[in-house]
mmCIF file with all atom_site columns, C-alpha atoms in Angstrom:
data_model
loop_
_atom_site.group_PDB
_atom_site.id
_atom_site.type_symbol
_atom_site.label_atom_id
_atom_site.label_alt_id
_atom_site.label_comp_id
_atom_site.label_asym_id
_atom_site.label_entity_id
_atom_site.label_seq_id
_atom_site.pdbx_PDB_ins_code
_atom_site.Cartn_x
_atom_site.Cartn_y
_atom_site.Cartn_z
_atom_site.occupancy
_atom_site.B_iso_or_equiv
_atom_site.pdbx_formal_charge
_atom_site.auth_seq_id
_atom_site.auth_comp_id
_atom_site.auth_asym_id
_atom_site.auth_atom_id
_atom_site.pdbx_PDB_model_num
ATOM 1   C CA . MET A 1 1   ? -19.567 -66.510 -65.234 1.00 0.00 ? 791  MET A CA 1
ATOM 2   C CA . LYS A 1 2   ? -15.943 -66.941 -64.990 1.00 0.00 ? 792  LYS A CA 1
ATOM 3   C CA . ILE A 1 3   ? -15.202 -63.612 -65.848 1.00 0.00 ? 793  ILE A CA 1
ATOM 4   C CA . ARG A 1 4   ? -16.935 -62.339 -63.283 1.00 0.00 ? 794  ARG A CA 1
ATOM 5   C CA . PHE A 1 5   ? -15.772 -64.359 -60.477 1.00 0.00 ? 795  PHE A CA 1
ATOM 6   C CA . SER A 1 6   ? -11.716 -63.629 -61.600 1.00 0.00 ? 796  SER A CA 1
ATOM 7   C CA . TYR A 1 7   ? -13.095 -59.669 -61.011 1.00 0.00 ? 797  TYR A CA 1
ATOM 8   C CA . ILE A 1 8   ? -14.093 -60.171 -57.913 1.00 0.00 ? 798  ILE A CA 1
ATOM 9   C CA . LEU A 1 9   ? -10.960 -62.441 -57.289 1.00 0.00 ? 799  LEU A CA 1
ATOM 10  C CA . PHE A 1 10  ? -8.875  -59.163 -58.792 1.00 0.00 ? 800  PHE A CA 1
ATOM 11  C CA . PHE A 1 11  ? -10.045 -56.661 -56.118 1.00 0.00 ? 801  PHE A CA 1
ATOM 12  C CA . VAL A 1 12  ? -9.797  -59.218 -52.938 1.00 0.00 ? 802  VAL A CA 1
ATOM 13  C CA . SER A 1 13  ? -6.428  -60.065 -54.594 1.00 0.00 ? 803  SER A CA 1
ATOM 14  C CA . ILE A 1 14  ? -5.336  -56.316 -54.879 1.00 0.00 ? 804  ILE A CA 1
ATOM 15  C CA . HIS A 1 15  ? -7.153  -56.540 -50.882 1.00 0.00 ? 805  HIS A CA 1
ATOM 16  C CA . PHE A 1 16  ? -4.272  -58.794 -49.592 1.00 0.00 ? 806  PHE A CA 1
ATOM 17  C CA . ILE A 1 17  ? -1.548  -58.366 -51.408 1.00 0.00 ? 807  ILE A CA 1
ATOM 18  C CA . MET A 1 18  ? -2.373  -54.815 -50.017 1.00 0.00 ? 808  MET A CA 1
ATOM 19  C CA . CYS A 1 19  ? -2.634  -55.643 -45.676 1.00 0.00 ? 809  CYS A CA 1
ATOM 20  C CA . GLY A 1 20  ? 0.018   -58.184 -46.354 1.00 0.00 ? 810  GLY A CA 1
ATOM 21  C CA . GLN A 1 21  ? 2.757   -55.522 -48.382 1.00 0.00 ? 811  GLN A CA 1
ATOM 22  C CA . ILE A 1 22  ? 2.080   -52.019 -46.984 1.00 0.00 ? 812  ILE A CA 1
ATOM 23  C CA . PRO A 1 23  ? 4.169   -51.748 -43.756 1.00 0.00 ? 813  PRO A CA 1
ATOM 24  C CA . ALA A 1 24  ? 7.061   -52.551 -45.757 1.00 0.00 ? 814  ALA A CA 1
ATOM 25  C CA . VAL A 1 25  ? 6.566   -50.277 -48.340 1.00 0.00 ? 815  VAL A CA 1
ATOM 26  C CA . LYS A 1 26  ? 5.095   -47.334 -46.383 1.00 0.00 ? 816  LYS A CA 1
ATOM 27  C CA . GLU A 1 27  ? 7.717   -44.214 -45.423 1.00 0.00 ? 817  GLU A CA 1
ATOM 28  C CA . ILE A 1 28  ? 5.316   -41.594 -43.140 1.00 0.00 ? 818  ILE A CA 1
ATOM 29  C CA . LYS A 1 29  ? 6.099   -38.843 -41.011 1.00 0.00 ? 819  LYS A CA 1
ATOM 30  C CA . LYS A 1 30  ? 4.740   -39.054 -37.567 1.00 0.00 ? 820  LYS A CA 1
ATOM 31  C CA . ILE A 1 31  ? 3.289   -35.886 -36.902 1.00 0.00 ? 821  ILE A CA 1
ATOM 32  C CA . GLU A 1 32  ? 0.929   -36.130 -33.704 1.00 0.00 ? 822  GLU A CA 1
ATOM 33  C CA . ASN A 1 33  ? -2.071  -34.847 -35.602 1.00 0.00 ? 823  ASN A CA 1
ATOM 34  C CA . LYS A 1 34  ? -3.442  -38.285 -37.077 1.00 0.00 ? 824  LYS A CA 1
ATOM 35  C CA . PRO A 1 35  ? -6.909  -38.678 -38.833 1.00 0.00 ? 825  PRO A CA 1
ATOM 36  C CA . LEU A 1 36  ? -9.598  -40.998 -36.469 1.00 0.00 ? 826  LEU A CA 1
ATOM 37  C CA . PHE A 1 37  ? -12.732 -39.760 -37.820 1.00 0.00 ? 827  PHE A CA 1
ATOM 38  C CA . SER A 1 38  ? -13.651 -38.493 -41.242 1.00 0.00 ? 828  SER A CA 1
ATOM 39  C CA . ILE A 1 39  ? -17.005 -36.632 -43.370 1.00 0.00 ? 829  ILE A CA 1
ATOM 40  C CA . GLY A 1 40  ? -17.160 -35.891 -46.723 1.00 0.00 ? 830  GLY A CA 1
ATOM 41  C CA . PHE A 1 41  ? -19.097 -35.275 -49.989 1.00 0.00 ? 831  PHE A CA 1
ATOM 42  C CA . GLY A 1 42  ? -19.102 -36.152 -53.557 1.00 0.00 ? 832  GLY A CA 1
ATOM 43  C CA . GLY A 1 43  ? -20.600 -36.235 -56.210 1.00 0.00 ? 833  GLY A CA 1
ATOM 44  C CA . ASN A 1 44  ? -21.348 -39.618 -57.857 1.00 0.00 ? 834  ASN A CA 1
ATOM 45  C CA . LEU A 1 45  ? -22.068 -40.896 -60.935 1.00 0.00 ? 835  LEU A CA 1
ATOM 46  C CA . SER A 1 46  ? -22.980 -44.578 -61.120 1.00 0.00 ? 836  SER A CA 1
ATOM 47  C CA . SER A 1 47  ? -24.442 -47.296 -64.340 1.00 0.00 ? 837  SER A CA 1
ATOM 48  C CA . VAL A 1 48  ? -26.590 -47.813 -61.564 1.00 0.00 ? 838  VAL A CA 1
ATOM 49  C CA . ASN A 1 49  ? -28.210 -50.924 -62.834 1.00 0.00 ? 839  ASN A CA 1
ATOM 50  C CA . VAL A 1 50  ? -26.411 -52.419 -66.352 1.00 0.00 ? 840  VAL A CA 1
ATOM 51  C CA . PHE A 1 51  ? -29.166 -55.949 -65.773 1.00 0.00 ? 841  PHE A CA 1
ATOM 52  C CA . ARG A 1 52  ? -32.393 -53.115 -66.704 1.00 0.00 ? 842  ARG A CA 1
ATOM 53  C CA . ASN A 1 53  ? -30.231 -49.909 -68.925 1.00 0.00 ? 843  ASN A CA 1
ATOM 54  C CA . TYR A 1 54  ? -29.555 -50.234 -72.304 1.00 0.00 ? 844  TYR A CA 1
ATOM 55  C CA . LYS A 1 55  ? -29.040 -47.218 -73.716 1.00 0.00 ? 845  LYS A CA 1
ATOM 56  C CA . GLU A 1 56  ? -25.774 -45.849 -75.488 1.00 0.00 ? 846  GLU A CA 1
ATOM 57  C CA . ASN A 1 57  ? -25.079 -44.034 -71.914 1.00 0.00 ? 847  ASN A CA 1
ATOM 58  C CA . PRO A 1 58  ? -26.485 -45.546 -69.115 1.00 0.00 ? 848  PRO A CA 1
ATOM 59  C CA . TYR A 1 59  ? -24.599 -43.321 -66.508 1.00 0.00 ? 849  TYR A CA 1
ATOM 60  C CA . LYS A 1 60  ? -25.917 -41.177 -64.329 1.00 0.00 ? 850  LYS A CA 1
ATOM 61  C CA . LEU A 1 61  ? -25.234 -38.128 -61.234 1.00 0.00 ? 851  LEU A CA 1
ATOM 62  C CA . GLY A 1 62  ? -25.821 -38.313 -57.954 1.00 0.00 ? 852  GLY A CA 1
ATOM 63  C CA . TRP A 1 63  ? -24.506 -37.281 -54.878 1.00 0.00 ? 853  TRP A CA 1
ATOM 64  C CA . ASN A 1 64  ? -22.781 -39.501 -51.961 1.00 0.00 ? 854  ASN A CA 1
ATOM 65  C CA . ALA A 1 65  ? -22.020 -39.200 -48.688 1.00 0.00 ? 855  ALA A CA 1
ATOM 66  C CA . ARG A 1 66  ? -19.907 -40.956 -46.460 1.00 0.00 ? 856  ARG A CA 1
ATOM 67  C CA . ALA A 1 67  ? -17.507 -41.172 -42.533 1.00 0.00 ? 857  ALA A CA 1
ATOM 68  C CA . THR A 1 68  ? -14.807 -43.370 -42.474 1.00 0.00 ? 858  THR A CA 1
ATOM 69  C CA . TYR A 1 69  ? -12.859 -43.958 -38.545 1.00 0.00 ? 859  TYR A CA 1
ATOM 70  C CA . ASN A 1 70  ? -9.195  -45.344 -39.439 1.00 0.00 ? 860  ASN A CA 1
ATOM 71  C CA . LEU A 1 71  ? -7.038  -47.840 -37.154 1.00 0.00 ? 861  LEU A CA 1
ATOM 72  C CA . ASN A 1 72  ? -4.321  -47.347 -37.548 1.00 0.00 ? 862  ASN A CA 1
ATOM 73  C CA . ASP A 1 73  ? -1.887  -46.410 -40.829 1.00 0.00 ? 863  ASP A CA 1
ATOM 74  C CA . ASN A 1 74  ? -3.289  -49.649 -43.515 1.00 0.00 ? 864  ASN A CA 1
ATOM 75  C CA . ILE A 1 75  ? -6.841  -50.497 -42.100 1.00 0.00 ? 865  ILE A CA 1
ATOM 76  C CA . ARG A 1 76  ? -9.720  -48.160 -42.436 1.00 0.00 ? 866  ARG A CA 1
ATOM 77  C CA . PHE A 1 77  ? -13.557 -48.418 -42.315 1.00 0.00 ? 867  PHE A CA 1
ATOM 78  C CA . THR A 1 78  ? -15.689 -46.672 -44.231 1.00 0.00 ? 868  THR A CA 1
ATOM 79  C CA . ALA A 1 79  ? -19.641 -45.699 -44.493 1.00 0.00 ? 869  ALA A CA 1
ATOM 80  C CA . GLU A 1 80  ? -21.612 -44.259 -47.029 1.00 0.00 ? 870  GLU A CA 1
ATOM 81  C CA . TYR A 1 81  ? -24.150 -44.154 -48.625 1.00 0.00 ? 871  TYR A CA 1
ATOM 82  C CA . SER A 1 82  ? -25.176 -42.294 -51.992 1.00 0.00 ? 872  SER A CA 1
ATOM 83  C CA . ARG A 1 83  ? -28.457 -41.166 -54.452 1.00 0.00 ? 873  ARG A CA 1
ATOM 84  C CA . ILE A 1 84  ? -29.548 -41.155 -57.544 1.00 0.00 ? 874  ILE A CA 1
ATOM 85  C CA . PRO A 1 85  ? -31.989 -37.859 -58.297 1.00 0.00 ? 875  PRO A CA 1
ATOM 86  C CA . LYS A 1 86  ? -35.279 -39.402 -59.740 1.00 0.00 ? 876  LYS A CA 1
ATOM 87  C CA . PHE A 1 87  ? -35.022 -40.168 -63.739 1.00 0.00 ? 877  PHE A CA 1
ATOM 88  C CA . ASN A 1 88  ? -36.129 -42.254 -66.347 1.00 0.00 ? 878  ASN A CA 1
ATOM 89  C CA . LEU A 1 89  ? -35.725 -45.139 -68.428 1.00 0.00 ? 879  LEU A CA 1
ATOM 90  C CA . SER A 1 90  ? -37.906 -45.050 -71.613 1.00 0.00 ? 880  SER A CA 1
ATOM 91  C CA . PRO A 1 91  ? -39.480 -46.370 -73.129 1.00 0.00 ? 881  PRO A CA 1
ATOM 92  C CA . THR A 1 92  ? -39.354 -49.343 -70.363 1.00 0.00 ? 882  THR A CA 1
ATOM 93  C CA . TRP A 1 93  ? -38.801 -48.119 -67.153 1.00 0.00 ? 883  TRP A CA 1
ATOM 94  C CA . LEU A 1 94  ? -39.667 -44.975 -66.081 1.00 0.00 ? 884  LEU A CA 1
ATOM 95  C CA . ASP A 1 95  ? -40.476 -42.151 -62.389 1.00 0.00 ? 885  ASP A CA 1
ATOM 96  C CA . ILE A 1 96  ? -37.333 -45.008 -61.631 1.00 0.00 ? 886  ILE A CA 1
ATOM 97  C CA . ARG A 1 97  ? -35.665 -43.674 -57.991 1.00 0.00 ? 887  ARG A CA 1
ATOM 98  C CA . ASN A 1 98  ? -32.254 -45.226 -56.948 1.00 0.00 ? 888  ASN A CA 1
ATOM 99  C CA . GLN A 1 99  ? -30.166 -45.230 -53.644 1.00 0.00 ? 889  GLN A CA 1
ATOM 100 C CA . SER A 1 100 ? -27.800 -47.363 -51.607 1.00 0.00 ? 890  SER A CA 1
ATOM 101 C CA . PHE A 1 101 ? -25.694 -47.825 -48.327 1.00 0.00 ? 891  PHE A CA 1
ATOM 102 C CA . VAL A 1 102 ? -22.043 -49.264 -48.416 1.00 0.00 ? 892  VAL A CA 1
ATOM 103 C CA . ILE A 1 103 ? -19.822 -50.503 -45.255 1.00 0.00 ? 893  ILE A CA 1
ATOM 104 C CA . SER A 1 104 ? -16.305 -52.011 -46.161 1.00 0.00 ? 894  SER A CA 1
ATOM 105 C CA . ALA A 1 105 ? -13.010 -51.847 -45.373 1.00 0.00 ? 895  ALA A CA 1
ATOM 106 C CA . ASN A 1 106 ? -10.463 -49.747 -47.009 1.00 0.00 ? 896  ASN A CA 1
ATOM 107 C CA . ALA A 1 107 ? -6.761  -51.104 -47.069 1.00 0.00 ? 897  ALA A CA 1
ATOM 108 C CA . ILE A 1 108 ? -4.096  -48.034 -47.268 1.00 0.00 ? 898  ILE A CA 1
ATOM 109 C CA . GLY A 1 109 ? -0.890  -47.299 -49.346 1.00 0.00 ? 899  GLY A CA 1
ATOM 110 C CA . TYR A 1 110 ? 1.718   -43.908 -49.554 1.00 0.00 ? 900  TYR A CA 1
ATOM 111 C CA . ILE A 1 111 ? 2.977   -43.212 -52.609 1.00 0.00 ? 901  ILE A CA 1
ATOM 112 C CA . VAL A 1 112 ? 6.922   -42.935 -50.914 1.00 0.00 ? 902  VAL A CA 1
ATOM 113 C CA . ASP A 1 113 ? 7.573   -38.908 -51.291 1.00 0.00 ? 903  ASP A CA 1
ATOM 114 C CA . GLN A 1 114 ? 3.456   -37.868 -52.908 1.00 0.00 ? 904  GLN A CA 1
ATOM 115 C CA . ASP A 1 115 ? 1.500   -36.727 -50.485 1.00 0.00 ? 905  ASP A CA 1
ATOM 116 C CA . VAL A 1 116 ? -1.376  -39.526 -52.394 1.00 0.00 ? 906  VAL A CA 1
ATOM 117 C CA . MET A 1 117 ? -2.285  -42.382 -51.148 1.00 0.00 ? 907  MET A CA 1
ATOM 118 C CA . ILE A 1 118 ? -4.383  -44.750 -52.194 1.00 0.00 ? 908  ILE A CA 1
ATOM 119 C CA . TYR A 1 119 ? -7.137  -47.360 -51.018 1.00 0.00 ? 909  TYR A CA 1
ATOM 120 C CA . THR A 1 120 ? -8.684  -50.655 -51.940 1.00 0.00 ? 910  THR A CA 1
ATOM 121 C CA . ILE A 1 121 ? -12.670 -50.706 -51.491 1.00 0.00 ? 911  ILE A CA 1
ATOM 122 C CA . SER A 1 122 ? -14.018 -54.159 -50.165 1.00 0.00 ? 912  SER A CA 1
ATOM 123 C CA . GLY A 1 123 ? -17.255 -53.969 -48.965 1.00 0.00 ? 913  GLY A CA 1
ATOM 124 C CA . LEU A 1 124 ? -21.319 -54.718 -48.131 1.00 0.00 ? 914  LEU A CA 1
ATOM 125 C CA . CYS A 1 125 ? -24.192 -52.498 -49.835 1.00 0.00 ? 915  CYS A CA 1
ATOM 126 C CA . ILE A 1 126 ? -27.902 -53.234 -49.854 1.00 0.00 ? 916  ILE A CA 1
ATOM 127 C CA . GLN A 1 127 ? -28.805 -51.667 -53.228 1.00 0.00 ? 917  GLN A CA 1
ATOM 128 C CA . SER A 1 128 ? -32.748 -50.212 -52.776 1.00 0.00 ? 918  SER A CA 1
ATOM 129 C CA . TRP A 1 129 ? -34.462 -48.605 -55.889 1.00 0.00 ? 919  TRP A CA 1
ATOM 130 C CA . LYS A 1 130 ? -37.908 -48.544 -57.416 1.00 0.00 ? 920  LYS A CA 1
ATOM 131 C CA . GLY A 1 131 ? -39.181 -47.786 -60.678 1.00 0.00 ? 921  GLY A CA 1
ATOM 132 C CA . TYR A 1 132 ? -42.973 -48.868 -62.851 1.00 0.00 ? 922  TYR A CA 1
ATOM 133 C CA . TYR A 1 133 ? -41.943 -50.782 -65.549 1.00 0.00 ? 923  TYR A CA 1
ATOM 134 C CA . THR A 1 134 ? -44.474 -50.835 -69.223 1.00 0.00 ? 924  THR A CA 1
ATOM 135 C CA . GLY A 1 135 ? -42.670 -53.470 -70.054 1.00 0.00 ? 925  GLY A CA 1
ATOM 136 C CA . LEU A 1 136 ? -42.167 -51.516 -74.119 1.00 0.00 ? 926  LEU A CA 1
ATOM 137 C CA . GLN A 1 137 ? -39.108 -52.700 -75.327 1.00 0.00 ? 927  GLN A CA 1
ATOM 138 C CA . ASP A 1 138 ? -37.582 -54.856 -72.778 1.00 0.00 ? 928  ASP A CA 1
ATOM 139 C CA . PHE A 1 139 ? -35.254 -57.163 -73.711 1.00 0.00 ? 929  PHE A CA 1
ATOM 140 C CA . SER A 1 140 ? -33.783 -57.868 -70.230 1.00 0.00 ? 930  SER A CA 1
ATOM 141 C CA . THR A 1 141 ? -34.732 -60.781 -67.871 1.00 0.00 ? 931  THR A CA 1
ATOM 142 C CA . ALA A 1 142 ? -37.206 -58.677 -65.941 1.00 0.00 ? 932  ALA A CA 1
ATOM 143 C CA . GLN A 1 143 ? -40.423 -59.527 -68.661 1.00 0.00 ? 933  GLN A CA 1
ATOM 144 C CA . PHE A 1 144 ? -40.436 -63.333 -66.652 1.00 0.00 ? 934  PHE A CA 1
ATOM 145 C CA . TYR A 1 145 ? -40.240 -61.412 -63.606 1.00 0.00 ? 935  TYR A CA 1
ATOM 146 C CA . TYR A 1 146 ? -43.107 -58.424 -63.662 1.00 0.00 ? 936  TYR A CA 1
ATOM 147 C CA . SER A 1 147 ? -46.229 -57.721 -64.806 1.00 0.00 ? 937  SER A CA 1
ATOM 148 C CA . ASP A 1 148 ? -46.625 -54.959 -67.137 1.00 0.00 ? 938  ASP A CA 1
ATOM 149 C CA . ASN A 1 149 ? -47.525 -51.825 -66.160 1.00 0.00 ? 939  ASN A CA 1
ATOM 150 C CA . THR A 1 150 ? -47.286 -51.813 -62.495 1.00 0.00 ? 940  THR A CA 1
ATOM 151 C CA . TYR A 1 151 ? -44.304 -50.026 -59.877 1.00 0.00 ? 941  TYR A CA 1
ATOM 152 C CA . VAL A 1 152 ? -41.352 -52.531 -58.997 1.00 0.00 ? 942  VAL A CA 1
ATOM 153 C CA . ARG A 1 153 ? -38.943 -52.573 -55.401 1.00 0.00 ? 943  ARG A CA 1
ATOM 154 C CA . ASN A 1 154 ? -36.267 -54.377 -55.278 1.00 0.00 ? 944  ASN A CA 1
ATOM 155 C CA . ARG A 1 155 ? -33.467 -54.225 -52.826 1.00 0.00 ? 945  ARG A CA 1
ATOM 156 C CA . ASN A 1 156 ? -30.512 -56.333 -53.579 1.00 0.00 ? 946  ASN A CA 1
ATOM 157 C CA . LEU A 1 157 ? -27.727 -57.526 -51.171 1.00 0.00 ? 947  LEU A CA 1
ATOM 158 C CA . CYS A 1 158 ? -24.708 -56.523 -53.792 1.00 0.00 ? 948  CYS A CA 1
ATOM 159 C CA . LEU A 1 159 ? -20.215 -56.610 -52.834 1.00 0.00 ? 949  LEU A CA 1
ATOM 160 C CA . ASP A 1 160 ? -18.584 -53.434 -53.461 1.00 0.00 ? 950  ASP A CA 1
ATOM 161 C CA . MET A 1 161 ? -15.236 -53.463 -54.277 1.00 0.00 ? 951  MET A CA 1
ATOM 162 C CA . GLY A 1 162 ? -12.822 -50.090 -55.963 1.00 0.00 ? 952  GLY A CA 1
ATOM 163 C CA . ILE A 1 163 ? -10.259 -48.643 -55.529 1.00 0.00 ? 953  ILE A CA 1
ATOM 164 C CA . GLY A 1 164 ? -9.351  -44.977 -54.759 1.00 0.00 ? 954  GLY A CA 1
ATOM 165 C CA . PHE A 1 165 ? -7.438  -42.591 -53.658 1.00 0.00 ? 955  PHE A CA 1
ATOM 166 C CA . GLU A 1 166 ? -6.833  -39.231 -51.542 1.00 0.00 ? 956  GLU A CA 1
ATOM 167 C CA . ARG A 1 167 ? -4.386  -36.257 -51.728 1.00 0.00 ? 957  ARG A CA 1
ATOM 168 C CA . PRO A 1 168 ? -4.546  -34.286 -48.611 1.00 0.00 ? 958  PRO A CA 1
ATOM 169 C CA . PHE A 1 169 ? -4.593  -29.892 -48.967 1.00 0.00 ? 959  PHE A CA 1
ATOM 170 C CA . PRO A 1 170 ? -5.043  -27.483 -46.160 1.00 0.00 ? 960  PRO A CA 1
ATOM 171 C CA . GLY A 1 171 ? -7.932  -28.287 -43.665 1.00 0.00 ? 961  GLY A CA 1
ATOM 172 C CA . PHE A 1 172 ? -9.318  -31.583 -46.705 1.00 0.00 ? 962  PHE A CA 1
ATOM 173 C CA . ASN A 1 173 ? -8.177  -34.058 -48.025 1.00 0.00 ? 963  ASN A CA 1
ATOM 174 C CA . LEU A 1 174 ? -9.824  -34.654 -51.779 1.00 0.00 ? 964  LEU A CA 1
ATOM 175 C CA . PHE A 1 175 ? -10.609 -38.513 -52.834 1.00 0.00 ? 965  PHE A CA 1
ATOM 176 C CA . GLY A 1 176 ? -12.056 -40.205 -55.676 1.00 0.00 ? 966  GLY A CA 1
ATOM 177 C CA . ASP A 1 177 ? -12.477 -43.942 -56.372 1.00 0.00 ? 967  ASP A CA 1
ATOM 178 C CA . PHE A 1 178 ? -13.900 -46.469 -58.539 1.00 0.00 ? 968  PHE A CA 1
ATOM 179 C CA . ARG A 1 179 ? -16.043 -49.894 -58.030 1.00 0.00 ? 969  ARG A CA 1
ATOM 180 C CA . TYR A 1 180 ? -17.960 -52.322 -58.879 1.00 0.00 ? 970  TYR A CA 1
ATOM 181 C CA . ARG A 1 181 ? -21.126 -54.015 -57.710 1.00 0.00 ? 971  ARG A CA 1
ATOM 182 C CA . PHE A 1 182 ? -21.939 -57.120 -57.988 1.00 0.00 ? 972  PHE A CA 1
ATOM 183 C CA . ALA A 1 183 ? -25.204 -58.908 -57.495 1.00 0.00 ? 973  ALA A CA 1
ATOM 184 C CA . ASN A 1 184 ? -28.217 -61.730 -58.165 1.00 0.00 ? 974  ASN A CA 1
ATOM 185 C CA . ILE A 1 185 ? -31.165 -59.369 -59.896 1.00 0.00 ? 975  ILE A CA 1
ATOM 186 C CA . ASP A 1 186 ? -33.777 -61.465 -61.376 1.00 0.00 ? 976  ASP A CA 1
ATOM 187 C CA . GLY A 1 187 ? -31.772 -64.601 -61.664 1.00 0.00 ? 977  GLY A CA 1
ATOM 188 C CA . ARG A 1 188 ? -28.708 -63.425 -62.890 1.00 0.00 ? 978  ARG A CA 1
ATOM 189 C CA . PHE A 1 189 ? -25.663 -62.774 -61.428 1.00 0.00 ? 979  PHE A CA 1
ATOM 190 C CA . GLY A 1 190 ? -23.198 -60.502 -62.404 1.00 0.00 ? 980  GLY A CA 1
ATOM 191 C CA . ILE A 1 191 ? -21.362 -56.563 -61.704 1.00 0.00 ? 981  ILE A CA 1
ATOM 192 C CA . THR A 1 192 ? -24.872 -54.347 -61.675 1.00 0.00 ? 982  THR A CA 1
ATOM 193 C CA . ASP A 1 193 ? -22.968 -51.476 -61.879 1.00 0.00 ? 983  ASP A CA 1
ATOM 194 C CA . ALA A 1 194 ? -19.883 -49.407 -62.449 1.00 0.00 ? 984  ALA A CA 1
ATOM 195 C CA . ASN A 1 195 ? -20.016 -46.000 -60.253 1.00 0.00 ? 985  ASN A CA 1
ATOM 196 C CA . TYR A 1 196 ? -17.174 -42.864 -59.695 1.00 0.00 ? 986  TYR A CA 1
ATOM 197 C CA . ASN A 1 197 ? -17.078 -40.622 -56.610 1.00 0.00 ? 987  ASN A CA 1
ATOM 198 C CA . LEU A 1 198 ? -15.562 -37.836 -56.646 1.00 0.00 ? 988  LEU A CA 1
ATOM 199 C CA . GLY A 1 199 ? -15.472 -35.009 -53.282 1.00 0.00 ? 989  GLY A CA 1
ATOM 200 C CA . ILE A 1 200 ? -13.348 -33.915 -50.170 1.00 0.00 ? 990  ILE A CA 1
ATOM 201 C CA . LYS A 1 201 ? -13.346 -35.266 -46.730 1.00 0.00 ? 991  LYS A CA 1
ATOM 202 C CA . PHE A 1 202 ? -12.251 -33.130 -43.778 1.00 0.00 ? 992  PHE A CA 1
ATOM 203 C CA . PRO A 1 203 ? -11.655 -34.376 -40.257 1.00 0.00 ? 993  PRO A CA 1
ATOM 204 C CA . ILE A 1 204 ? -14.150 -35.252 -37.629 1.00 0.00 ? 994  ILE A CA 1
ATOM 205 C CA . ILE A 1 205 ? -11.881 -36.199 -34.648 1.00 0.00 ? 995  ILE A CA 1
ATOM 206 C CA . THR A 1 206 ? -7.512  -36.553 -34.851 1.00 0.00 ? 996  THR A CA 1
ATOM 207 C CA . LYS A 1 207 ? -5.298  -38.741 -32.780 1.00 0.00 ? 997  LYS A CA 1
ATOM 208 C CA . GLY A 1 208 ? -3.696  -35.886 -31.485 1.00 0.00 ? 998  GLY A CA 1
ATOM 209 C CA . SER A 1 209 ? -6.561  -34.119 -30.420 1.00 0.00 ? 999  SER A CA 1
ATOM 210 C CA . ALA A 1 210 ? -8.111  -36.982 -29.086 1.00 0.00 ? 1000 ALA A CA 1
ATOM 211 C CA . SER A 1 211 ? -5.201  -37.163 -26.723 1.00 0.00 ? 1001 SER A CA 1
ATOM 212 C CA . ASN A 1 212 ? -4.778  -33.650 -26.206 1.00 0.00 ? 1002 ASN A CA 1
ATOM 213 C CA . LYS A 1 213 ? -8.696  -33.416 -24.735 1.00 0.00 ? 1003 LYS A CA 1
ATOM 214 C CA . LYS A 1 214 ? -7.467  -36.756 -22.084 1.00 0.00 ? 1004 LYS A CA 1
ATOM 215 C CA . LYS A 1 215 ? -4.427  -34.692 -20.406 1.00 0.00 ? 1005 LYS A CA 1
ATOM 216 C CA . LYS A 1 216 ? -5.948  -31.272 -20.639 1.00 0.00 ? 1006 LYS A CA 1
ATOM 217 C CA . ARG A 1 217 ? -9.654  -32.558 -19.388 1.00 0.00 ? 1007 ARG A CA 1
ATOM 218 C CA . SER A 1 218 ? -9.606  -30.469 -16.330 1.00 0.00 ? 1008 SER A CA 1
ATOM 219 C CA . SER A 1 219 ? -8.471  -27.147 -18.083 1.00 0.00 ? 1009 SER A CA 1
ATOM 220 C CA . LYS A 1 220 ? -10.702 -27.491 -20.521 1.00 0.00 ? 1010 LYS A CA 1
ATOM 221 C CA . LEU A 1 221 ? -8.363  -26.327 -23.005 1.00 0.00 ? 1011 LEU A CA 1
ATOM 222 C CA . PHE A 1 222 ? -7.523  -27.495 -26.359 1.00 0.00 ? 1012 PHE A CA 1
ATOM 223 C CA . LYS A 1 223 ? -4.288  -26.521 -29.158 1.00 0.00 ? 1013 LYS A CA 1
ATOM 224 C CA . GLY A 1 224 ? -5.880  -27.156 -32.686 1.00 0.00 ? 1014 GLY A CA 1
ATOM 225 C CA . LYS A 1 225 ? -2.565  -25.348 -34.310 1.00 0.00 ? 1015 LYS A CA 1
ATOM 226 C CA . ASP A 1 226 ? -1.934  -28.180 -35.768 1.00 0.00 ? 1016 ASP A CA 1
ATOM 227 C CA . LYS A 1 227 ? -2.673  -28.723 -39.786 1.00 0.00 ? 1017 LYS A CA 1
ATOM 228 C CA . TYR A 1 228 ? -4.956  -31.883 -41.140 1.00 0.00 ? 1018 TYR A CA 1
ATOM 229 C CA . ARG A 1 229 ? -2.576  -33.462 -42.871 1.00 0.00 ? 1019 ARG A CA 1
ATOM 230 C CA . TRP A 1 230 ? -2.142  -37.167 -44.047 1.00 0.00 ? 1020 TRP A CA 1
ATOM 231 C CA . PHE A 1 231 ? 1.587   -37.279 -44.563 1.00 0.00 ? 1021 PHE A CA 1
#
C-alpha cells in the first residue's frame, strides 16, 4: 500500500512543482494565434485491469479521442474518451468490453529553444468494464465477489495521473502520454491500468481568431493566414 501511495504522491508533486516553476523558466515567443480549443485522435495501449489479467502480455490496443481548453500558457483542461475493442482473457474472462472517460488538469512546461512542451496529468477517470466471468483458473479476488458463468459489469472511479509531451507541426500537434490509473476494485486499491496514448491534435478555436472575430463582426471577415504553432 505504501508503494502505491508513493506513486500518487510522485505524480501530484510533479504537477505542483511544474505549476510553481513554469513562470520562471519558460521562454515563449509571443504570437498572435495561440490555440484555445483543440481536438485530438490517436491510438491507445492499455493494460485495462491488471487485477484481472495475468497473461504475459496484458496490453490491448484501442483508440482515444480528446478535447482540450487552454486556460492560459501554463494550465489547460482535457476531456478524453478511450475504448478498447472486444477481447478475451481466456479462460477466466470472455467477451470483455472496456471504455473510460477522463477529465484532467494539465500543468504545462516548455523546453527552452526546442519546439516541445511537456505536461502533467491529474484527473478523474470513470471506467466501464463488462465481461463474462467463467471462474476458470481465476487467481484474483474476483472469485469471492462473482458467481461462475455470469456477466459482470463494473463502473469504477479512478485517479488518473501521468505525464506527456506535445510537438507542433504545420497544422497539427503530435502528442504522447503515459499514465497510471488507481482505483478500488473487488476490495483492492492500487494501480489498475498502465496506459499509453499517441496521436495528433488540431486547433478548433484560437485566441487570435477569437479576437479577430470580435473586431470584425460587422464585416464578417476572417483572416486565417496565421499558422498553428505553440512557439
